[in-house]
mmCIF file of N, CA and C in Angstrom:
data_model
loop_
_atom_site.group_PDB
_atom_site.id
_atom_site.type_symbol
_atom_site.label_atom_id
_atom_site.label_comp_id
_atom_site.label_asym_id
_atom_site.label_seq_id
_atom_site.Cartn_x
_atom_site.Cartn_y
_atom_site.Cartn_z
ATOM 1 N N MET A 7 26.683 66.572 -2.061
ATOM 2 C CA MET A 7 25.339 66.412 -1.561
ATOM 3 C C MET A 7 24.752 64.962 -1.565
ATOM 4 N N GLN A 8 24.485 64.541 -0.588
ATOM 5 C CA GLN A 8 23.801 62.995 -0.666
ATOM 6 C C GLN A 8 22.348 63.354 -0.658
ATOM 7 N N LEU A 9 21.819 62.568 -1.697
ATOM 8 C CA LEU A 9 20.331 62.586 -1.766
ATOM 9 C C LEU A 9 19.756 61.359 -1.048
ATOM 10 N N SER A 10 18.629 61.435 -0.487
ATOM 11 C CA SER A 10 18.050 60.426 0.295
ATOM 12 C C SER A 10 17.479 59.412 -0.667
ATOM 13 N N GLN A 11 17.477 58.079 -0.310
ATOM 14 C CA GLN A 11 16.798 57.052 -1.242
ATOM 15 C C GLN A 11 15.358 57.418 -1.130
ATOM 16 N N GLU A 12 14.760 57.872 -0.212
ATOM 17 C CA GLU A 12 13.277 58.209 -0.195
ATOM 18 C C GLU A 12 12.977 59.293 -1.310
ATOM 19 N N ASP A 13 13.699 60.192 -1.215
ATOM 20 C CA ASP A 13 13.505 61.198 -2.202
ATOM 21 C C ASP A 13 13.739 60.819 -3.538
ATOM 22 N N THR A 14 14.653 59.979 -3.951
ATOM 23 C CA THR A 14 15.091 59.608 -5.160
ATOM 24 C C THR A 14 14.249 58.366 -5.789
ATOM 25 N N LYS A 15 13.462 57.792 -4.920
ATOM 26 C CA LYS A 15 12.828 56.599 -5.105
ATOM 27 C C LYS A 15 12.006 56.567 -6.589
ATOM 28 N N PRO A 16 11.214 57.703 -6.719
ATOM 29 C CA PRO A 16 10.339 57.774 -7.954
ATOM 30 C C PRO A 16 11.348 57.995 -9.115
ATOM 31 N N SER A 17 12.546 58.643 -9.097
ATOM 32 C CA SER A 17 13.437 58.494 -10.159
ATOM 33 C C SER A 17 14.081 57.251 -10.397
ATOM 34 N N VAL A 18 14.503 56.523 -9.256
ATOM 35 C CA VAL A 18 14.866 55.057 -9.554
ATOM 36 C C VAL A 18 13.880 54.126 -10.193
ATOM 37 N N THR A 19 12.575 54.387 -9.796
ATOM 38 C CA THR A 19 11.688 53.644 -10.674
ATOM 39 C C THR A 19 11.418 53.854 -12.078
ATOM 40 N N ARG A 20 11.495 55.322 -12.189
ATOM 41 C CA ARG A 20 11.327 55.656 -13.604
ATOM 42 C C ARG A 20 12.681 55.171 -14.506
ATOM 43 N N LEU A 21 13.644 55.211 -13.785
ATOM 44 C CA LEU A 21 15.040 54.832 -14.648
ATOM 45 C C LEU A 21 15.021 53.290 -14.863
ATOM 46 N N LYS A 22 14.390 52.552 -13.932
ATOM 47 C CA LYS A 22 14.249 51.061 -14.276
ATOM 48 C C LYS A 22 13.115 50.863 -15.340
ATOM 49 N N ARG A 23 12.382 51.539 -15.208
ATOM 50 C CA ARG A 23 11.287 51.396 -16.423
ATOM 51 C C ARG A 23 11.822 51.691 -17.692
ATOM 52 N N ALA A 24 12.787 52.721 -17.734
ATOM 53 C CA ALA A 24 13.438 53.300 -18.963
ATOM 54 C C ALA A 24 14.591 52.210 -19.544
ATOM 55 N N ARG A 25 15.169 51.538 -18.486
ATOM 56 C CA ARG A 25 15.937 50.441 -18.761
ATOM 57 C C ARG A 25 15.256 49.299 -19.361
ATOM 58 N N GLY A 26 14.132 48.880 -18.880
ATOM 59 C CA GLY A 26 13.322 47.866 -19.639
ATOM 60 C C GLY A 26 12.912 48.389 -20.990
ATOM 61 N N GLN A 27 12.392 49.633 -21.341
ATOM 62 C CA GLN A 27 12.156 50.115 -22.624
ATOM 63 C C GLN A 27 13.279 50.060 -23.458
ATOM 64 N N LEU A 28 14.401 50.377 -23.027
ATOM 65 C CA LEU A 28 15.725 50.344 -23.746
ATOM 66 C C LEU A 28 16.017 48.807 -24.182
ATOM 67 N N ASP A 29 15.818 47.880 -23.260
ATOM 68 C CA ASP A 29 15.991 46.645 -23.672
ATOM 69 C C ASP A 29 15.064 46.099 -24.826
ATOM 70 N N ALA A 30 13.794 46.655 -24.754
ATOM 71 C CA ALA A 30 12.917 46.386 -25.732
ATOM 72 C C ALA A 30 13.314 46.872 -27.105
ATOM 73 N N VAL A 31 13.599 48.328 -26.975
ATOM 74 C CA VAL A 31 14.391 48.844 -28.333
ATOM 75 C C VAL A 31 15.497 48.190 -28.969
ATOM 76 N N ILE A 32 16.329 47.631 -28.075
ATOM 77 C CA ILE A 32 17.322 46.751 -28.626
ATOM 78 C C ILE A 32 16.873 45.585 -29.279
ATOM 79 N N ARG A 33 15.853 44.934 -28.713
ATOM 80 C CA ARG A 33 15.346 43.612 -29.097
ATOM 81 C C ARG A 33 14.719 43.926 -30.656
ATOM 82 N N MET A 34 13.833 45.189 -30.518
ATOM 83 C CA MET A 34 13.131 45.638 -31.744
ATOM 84 C C MET A 34 14.315 45.688 -32.878
ATOM 85 N N LEU A 35 15.537 46.366 -32.494
ATOM 86 C CA LEU A 35 16.437 46.552 -33.557
ATOM 87 C C LEU A 35 16.967 45.197 -34.143
ATOM 88 N N GLU A 36 17.146 44.247 -33.229
ATOM 89 C CA GLU A 36 17.834 42.996 -33.721
ATOM 90 C C GLU A 36 16.731 42.168 -34.290
ATOM 91 N N ALA A 37 15.512 42.406 -34.096
ATOM 92 C CA ALA A 37 14.351 41.661 -34.814
ATOM 93 C C ALA A 37 14.099 42.272 -36.233
ATOM 94 N N GLY A 38 14.662 43.662 -36.444
ATOM 95 C CA GLY A 38 14.354 44.219 -37.759
ATOM 96 C C GLY A 38 12.968 44.755 -37.721
ATOM 97 N N GLU A 39 12.479 45.250 -36.623
ATOM 98 C CA GLU A 39 11.337 46.019 -36.537
ATOM 99 C C GLU A 39 11.242 47.241 -37.335
ATOM 100 N N ASP A 40 10.076 47.844 -37.398
ATOM 101 C CA ASP A 40 9.687 49.007 -38.249
ATOM 102 C C ASP A 40 10.518 50.154 -37.488
ATOM 103 N N CYS A 41 10.935 50.915 -38.364
ATOM 104 C CA CYS A 41 11.786 52.050 -37.954
ATOM 105 C C CYS A 41 10.843 53.067 -37.161
ATOM 106 N N GLU A 42 9.690 53.383 -37.545
ATOM 107 C CA GLU A 42 8.887 54.374 -36.628
ATOM 108 C C GLU A 42 8.616 53.869 -35.374
ATOM 109 N N ALA A 43 8.432 52.490 -35.180
ATOM 110 C CA ALA A 43 8.012 51.935 -33.873
ATOM 111 C C ALA A 43 9.272 52.052 -33.029
ATOM 112 N N VAL A 44 10.467 51.716 -33.642
ATOM 113 C CA VAL A 44 11.631 51.852 -32.961
ATOM 114 C C VAL A 44 11.956 53.363 -32.343
ATOM 115 N N VAL A 45 11.927 54.267 -33.245
ATOM 116 C CA VAL A 45 12.072 55.552 -32.760
ATOM 117 C C VAL A 45 11.164 55.938 -31.828
ATOM 118 N N THR A 46 9.955 55.684 -31.780
ATOM 119 C CA THR A 46 8.842 56.053 -30.822
ATOM 120 C C THR A 46 9.280 55.477 -29.572
ATOM 121 N N GLN A 47 9.572 54.269 -29.538
ATOM 122 C CA GLN A 47 10.179 53.724 -28.281
ATOM 123 C C GLN A 47 11.387 54.361 -27.732
ATOM 124 N N LEU A 48 12.381 54.644 -28.431
ATOM 125 C CA LEU A 48 13.665 55.392 -28.057
ATOM 126 C C LEU A 48 13.227 56.644 -27.740
ATOM 127 N N ALA A 49 12.377 57.399 -28.394
ATOM 128 C CA ALA A 49 11.922 58.724 -27.665
ATOM 129 C C ALA A 49 11.382 58.594 -26.355
ATOM 130 N N ALA A 50 10.684 57.580 -26.154
ATOM 131 C CA ALA A 50 9.937 57.440 -24.909
ATOM 132 C C ALA A 50 11.178 57.003 -23.617
ATOM 133 N N VAL A 51 12.179 56.375 -24.260
ATOM 134 C CA VAL A 51 13.254 56.099 -23.175
ATOM 135 C C VAL A 51 13.957 57.514 -22.906
ATOM 136 N N ALA A 52 14.331 58.129 -23.843
ATOM 137 C CA ALA A 52 15.070 59.391 -23.624
ATOM 138 C C ALA A 52 14.238 60.422 -22.775
ATOM 139 N N LYS A 53 12.917 60.353 -22.947
ATOM 140 C CA LYS A 53 12.104 61.418 -22.253
ATOM 141 C C LYS A 53 12.113 60.963 -20.922
ATOM 142 N N ALA A 54 12.013 59.637 -20.588
ATOM 143 C CA ALA A 54 12.082 59.036 -19.096
ATOM 144 C C ALA A 54 13.449 59.476 -18.453
ATOM 145 N N VAL A 55 14.405 59.073 -19.329
ATOM 146 C CA VAL A 55 15.879 59.554 -18.390
ATOM 147 C C VAL A 55 15.930 60.982 -18.225
ATOM 148 N N ASP A 56 15.436 61.951 -19.122
ATOM 149 C CA ASP A 56 15.451 63.398 -18.985
ATOM 150 C C ASP A 56 14.630 63.570 -17.705
ATOM 151 N N ARG A 57 13.392 63.066 -17.781
ATOM 152 C CA ARG A 57 12.545 63.512 -16.518
ATOM 153 C C ARG A 57 13.134 63.004 -15.184
ATOM 154 N N ALA A 58 13.799 61.892 -15.278
ATOM 155 C CA ALA A 58 14.431 61.397 -13.943
ATOM 156 C C ALA A 58 15.696 62.298 -13.599
ATOM 157 N N GLY A 59 16.409 62.895 -14.588
ATOM 158 C CA GLY A 59 17.541 63.679 -14.488
ATOM 159 C C GLY A 59 17.076 64.931 -13.583
ATOM 160 N N CYS A 60 15.895 65.560 -14.308
ATOM 161 C CA CYS A 60 15.459 66.681 -13.834
ATOM 162 C C CYS A 60 14.741 66.748 -12.263
ATOM 163 N N ALA A 61 14.216 65.546 -12.322
ATOM 164 C CA ALA A 61 13.613 65.399 -10.716
ATOM 165 C C ALA A 61 14.687 65.216 -9.925
ATOM 166 N N ILE A 62 15.772 64.618 -10.119
ATOM 167 C CA ILE A 62 17.020 64.596 -9.189
ATOM 168 C C ILE A 62 17.499 66.047 -8.834
ATOM 169 N N ILE A 63 17.615 66.676 -9.989
ATOM 170 C CA ILE A 63 18.161 68.179 -9.782
ATOM 171 C C ILE A 63 17.130 69.015 -8.898
ATOM 172 N N VAL A 64 15.746 68.674 -9.362
ATOM 173 C CA VAL A 64 14.786 69.640 -8.479
ATOM 174 C C VAL A 64 14.937 68.996 -6.922
ATOM 175 N N THR A 65 15.200 67.737 -6.597
ATOM 176 C CA THR A 65 15.373 67.349 -5.337
ATOM 177 C C THR A 65 16.821 67.866 -4.776
ATOM 178 N N GLY A 66 17.805 68.076 -5.596
ATOM 179 C CA GLY A 66 18.838 68.854 -4.959
ATOM 180 C C GLY A 66 18.634 70.272 -4.517
ATOM 181 N N LEU A 67 17.869 70.930 -5.565
ATOM 182 C CA LEU A 67 17.421 72.427 -5.269
ATOM 183 C C LEU A 67 16.532 72.531 -4.134
ATOM 184 N N ARG A 68 15.761 71.520 -3.804
ATOM 185 C CA ARG A 68 14.928 71.660 -2.562
ATOM 186 C C ARG A 68 15.840 71.597 -1.341
ATOM 187 N N GLN A 69 16.784 70.646 -1.525
ATOM 188 C CA GLN A 69 17.637 70.256 -0.331
ATOM 189 C C GLN A 69 18.607 71.569 -0.020
ATOM 190 N N CYS A 70 18.861 72.107 -1.117
ATOM 191 C CA CYS A 70 19.875 73.331 -0.953
ATOM 192 C C CYS A 70 19.154 74.613 -0.290
ATOM 193 N N LEU A 71 17.827 74.662 -0.709
ATOM 194 C CA LEU A 71 16.850 75.620 -0.043
ATOM 195 C C LEU A 71 16.704 75.444 1.365
ATOM 196 N N GLU A 72 16.467 73.972 1.820
ATOM 197 C CA GLU A 72 16.142 73.781 3.048
ATOM 198 C C GLU A 72 17.462 73.905 3.971
ATOM 199 N N ASP A 73 18.744 73.740 3.523
ATOM 200 C CA ASP A 73 19.819 73.757 4.248
ATOM 201 C C ASP A 73 20.910 74.540 3.642
ATOM 202 N N PRO A 74 20.805 75.897 3.658
ATOM 203 C CA PRO A 74 21.528 76.743 3.042
ATOM 204 C C PRO A 74 23.110 76.471 3.333
ATOM 205 N N SER A 75 23.516 75.771 4.418
ATOM 206 C CA SER A 75 24.706 75.427 4.904
ATOM 207 C C SER A 75 25.586 74.525 3.992
ATOM 208 N N ASP A 76 24.602 73.895 3.074
ATOM 209 C CA ASP A 76 25.137 72.671 2.231
ATOM 210 C C ASP A 76 26.283 73.372 1.266
ATOM 211 N N GLU A 77 27.379 72.616 1.001
ATOM 212 C CA GLU A 77 28.536 73.132 0.085
ATOM 213 C C GLU A 77 28.173 73.008 -1.239
ATOM 214 N N PHE A 78 26.995 72.625 -1.624
ATOM 215 C CA PHE A 78 26.611 72.580 -3.006
ATOM 216 C C PHE A 78 26.054 73.795 -3.478
ATOM 217 N N SER A 79 26.806 74.547 -4.266
ATOM 218 C CA SER A 79 26.288 75.869 -4.667
ATOM 219 C C SER A 79 25.320 75.940 -5.521
ATOM 220 N N PRO A 80 24.495 77.091 -5.702
ATOM 221 C CA PRO A 80 23.440 77.165 -6.825
ATOM 222 C C PRO A 80 24.157 77.252 -8.188
ATOM 223 N N GLU A 81 25.365 77.610 -8.299
ATOM 224 C CA GLU A 81 26.193 77.706 -9.618
ATOM 225 C C GLU A 81 26.223 76.266 -10.114
ATOM 226 N N ARG A 82 26.763 75.277 -9.224
ATOM 227 C CA ARG A 82 26.812 73.993 -9.382
ATOM 228 C C ARG A 82 25.738 73.176 -9.701
ATOM 229 N N LEU A 83 24.543 73.622 -9.142
ATOM 230 C CA LEU A 83 23.263 72.992 -9.590
ATOM 231 C C LEU A 83 22.903 73.591 -10.923
ATOM 232 N N GLU A 84 23.247 74.828 -11.169
ATOM 233 C CA GLU A 84 22.830 75.291 -12.583
ATOM 234 C C GLU A 84 23.571 74.678 -13.716
ATOM 235 N N LYS A 85 24.764 74.487 -13.453
ATOM 236 C CA LYS A 85 25.708 73.760 -14.344
ATOM 237 C C LYS A 85 25.242 72.314 -14.560
ATOM 238 N N LEU A 86 24.727 71.670 -13.546
ATOM 239 C CA LEU A 86 24.059 70.316 -13.753
ATOM 240 C C LEU A 86 22.883 70.291 -14.474
ATOM 241 N N PHE A 87 22.173 71.396 -14.048
ATOM 242 C CA PHE A 87 20.802 71.448 -14.824
ATOM 243 C C PHE A 87 20.991 71.755 -16.261
ATOM 244 N N LEU A 88 21.951 72.680 -16.723
ATOM 245 C CA LEU A 88 22.127 72.959 -17.965
ATOM 246 C C LEU A 88 23.020 71.780 -18.930
ATOM 247 N N SER A 89 23.345 70.913 -18.187
ATOM 248 C CA SER A 89 24.153 69.764 -18.839
ATOM 249 C C SER A 89 22.886 68.893 -19.401
ATOM 250 N N PHE A 90 21.703 69.154 -19.002
ATOM 251 C CA PHE A 90 20.587 68.384 -19.744
ATOM 252 C C PHE A 90 20.145 69.198 -20.918
ATOM 253 N N ALA A 91 20.491 70.317 -21.120
ATOM 254 C CA ALA A 91 20.077 71.169 -22.333
ATOM 255 C C ALA A 91 20.550 70.717 -23.512
#
């Protein structure tokens, strides 16, 4: 299943922001920053990546519902979704 760039643009934006946050976490670790601040930022990165993944799966689900002839089965989508659990 091909996802359109238009449909995935919000996820791409979120992932780019997460990449910036991850770079900041690395800089914090290299600078010996406070553990609590590092963990807080790392949790924000993880949440952003998870949300982007879920948004991509939702886009795929919508696409499958709109075009039932698509070869991407609900079982495969379920497996993808559960890989985030």
